Short mmCIF file of N, CA and C in Angstrom, two decimals:
data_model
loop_
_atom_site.label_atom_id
_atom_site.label_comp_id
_atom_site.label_asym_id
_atom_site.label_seq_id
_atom_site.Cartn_x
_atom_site.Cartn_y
_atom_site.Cartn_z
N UNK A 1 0.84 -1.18 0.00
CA UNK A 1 0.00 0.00 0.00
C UNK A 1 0.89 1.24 0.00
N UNK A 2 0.78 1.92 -1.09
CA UNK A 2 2.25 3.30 -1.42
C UNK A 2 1.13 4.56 -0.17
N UNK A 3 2.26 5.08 0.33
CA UNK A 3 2.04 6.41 1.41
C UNK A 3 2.20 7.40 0.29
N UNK A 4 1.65 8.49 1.03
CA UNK A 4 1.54 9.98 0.46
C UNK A 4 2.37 10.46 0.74
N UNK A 5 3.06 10.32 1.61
CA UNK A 5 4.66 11.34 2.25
C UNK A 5 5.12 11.87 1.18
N UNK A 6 5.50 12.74 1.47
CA UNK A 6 6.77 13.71 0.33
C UNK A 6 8.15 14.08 1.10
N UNK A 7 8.45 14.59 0.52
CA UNK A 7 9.92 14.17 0.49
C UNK A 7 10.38 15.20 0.28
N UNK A 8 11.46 15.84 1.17
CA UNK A 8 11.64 17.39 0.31
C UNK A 8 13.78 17.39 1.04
N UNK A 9 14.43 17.38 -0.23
CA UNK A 9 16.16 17.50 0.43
C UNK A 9 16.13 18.82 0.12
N UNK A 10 16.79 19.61 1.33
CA UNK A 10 17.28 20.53 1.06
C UNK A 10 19.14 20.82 1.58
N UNK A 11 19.52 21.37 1.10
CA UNK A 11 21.14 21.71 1.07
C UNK A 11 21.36 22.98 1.93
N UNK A 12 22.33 23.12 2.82
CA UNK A 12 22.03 24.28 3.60
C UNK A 12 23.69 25.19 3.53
N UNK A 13 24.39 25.89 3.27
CA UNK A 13 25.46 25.88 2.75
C UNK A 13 26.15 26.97 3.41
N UNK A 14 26.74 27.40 4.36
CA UNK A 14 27.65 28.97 5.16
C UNK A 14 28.55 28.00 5.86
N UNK A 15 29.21 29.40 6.30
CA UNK A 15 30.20 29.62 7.41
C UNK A 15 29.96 28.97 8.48
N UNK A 16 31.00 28.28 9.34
CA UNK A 16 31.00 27.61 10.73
C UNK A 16 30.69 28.88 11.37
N UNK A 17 29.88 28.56 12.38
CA UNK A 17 28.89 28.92 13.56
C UNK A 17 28.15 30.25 13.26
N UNK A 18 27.42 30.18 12.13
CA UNK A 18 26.38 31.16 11.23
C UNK A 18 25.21 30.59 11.57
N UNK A 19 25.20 29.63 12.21
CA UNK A 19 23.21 29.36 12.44
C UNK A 19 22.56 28.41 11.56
N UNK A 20 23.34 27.55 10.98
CA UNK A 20 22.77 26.54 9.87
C UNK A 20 21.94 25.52 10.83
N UNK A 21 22.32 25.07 11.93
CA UNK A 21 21.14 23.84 12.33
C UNK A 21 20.23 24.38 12.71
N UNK A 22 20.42 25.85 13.32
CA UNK A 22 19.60 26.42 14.30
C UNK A 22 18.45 26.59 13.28
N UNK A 23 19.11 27.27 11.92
CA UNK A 23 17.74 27.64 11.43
C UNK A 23 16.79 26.70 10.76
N UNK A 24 17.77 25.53 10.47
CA UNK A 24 17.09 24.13 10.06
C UNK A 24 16.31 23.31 11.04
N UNK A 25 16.66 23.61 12.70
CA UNK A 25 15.43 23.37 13.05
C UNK A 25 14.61 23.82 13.48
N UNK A 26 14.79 25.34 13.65
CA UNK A 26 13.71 26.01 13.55
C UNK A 26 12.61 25.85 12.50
N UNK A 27 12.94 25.64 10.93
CA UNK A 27 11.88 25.27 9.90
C UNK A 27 11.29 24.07 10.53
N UNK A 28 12.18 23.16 10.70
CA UNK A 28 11.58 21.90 11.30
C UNK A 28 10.37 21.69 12.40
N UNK A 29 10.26 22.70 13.96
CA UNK A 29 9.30 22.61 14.37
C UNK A 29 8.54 23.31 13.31
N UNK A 30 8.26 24.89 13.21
CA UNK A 30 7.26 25.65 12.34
C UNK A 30 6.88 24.60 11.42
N UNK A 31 6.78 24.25 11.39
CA UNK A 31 6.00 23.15 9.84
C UNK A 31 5.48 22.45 10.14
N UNK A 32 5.51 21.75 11.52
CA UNK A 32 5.03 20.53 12.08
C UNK A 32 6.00 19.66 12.05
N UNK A 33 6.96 19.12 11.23
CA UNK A 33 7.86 18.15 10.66
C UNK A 33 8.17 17.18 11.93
N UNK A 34 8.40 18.27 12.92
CA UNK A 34 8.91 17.76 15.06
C UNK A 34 8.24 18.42 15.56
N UNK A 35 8.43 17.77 16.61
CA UNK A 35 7.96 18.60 17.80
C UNK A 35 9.25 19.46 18.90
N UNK A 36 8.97 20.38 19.10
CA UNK A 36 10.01 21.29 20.24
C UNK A 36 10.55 20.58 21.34
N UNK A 37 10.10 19.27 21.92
CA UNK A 37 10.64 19.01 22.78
C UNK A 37 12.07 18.23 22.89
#
């Protein structure tokens, strides 16, 4: 039975300690994707 999920890669690309996970998981809660805890 095929799922609906989608699928989305994204590439995230700067300078060491510019905020790349931070802001990747910030998208991550806002979207629903996780949860904050």
């Amino acid at each position: 039975m095929p799922t609906d999920k989608k699928h989305l890669n994204l590439v995230v690309i700067g300078h060491i300690d510019h905020g790349k996970s931070t802001m990747m998981g910030a998208m991550l809660i806002k979207t629903g994707a996780v949860t904050d805890r």
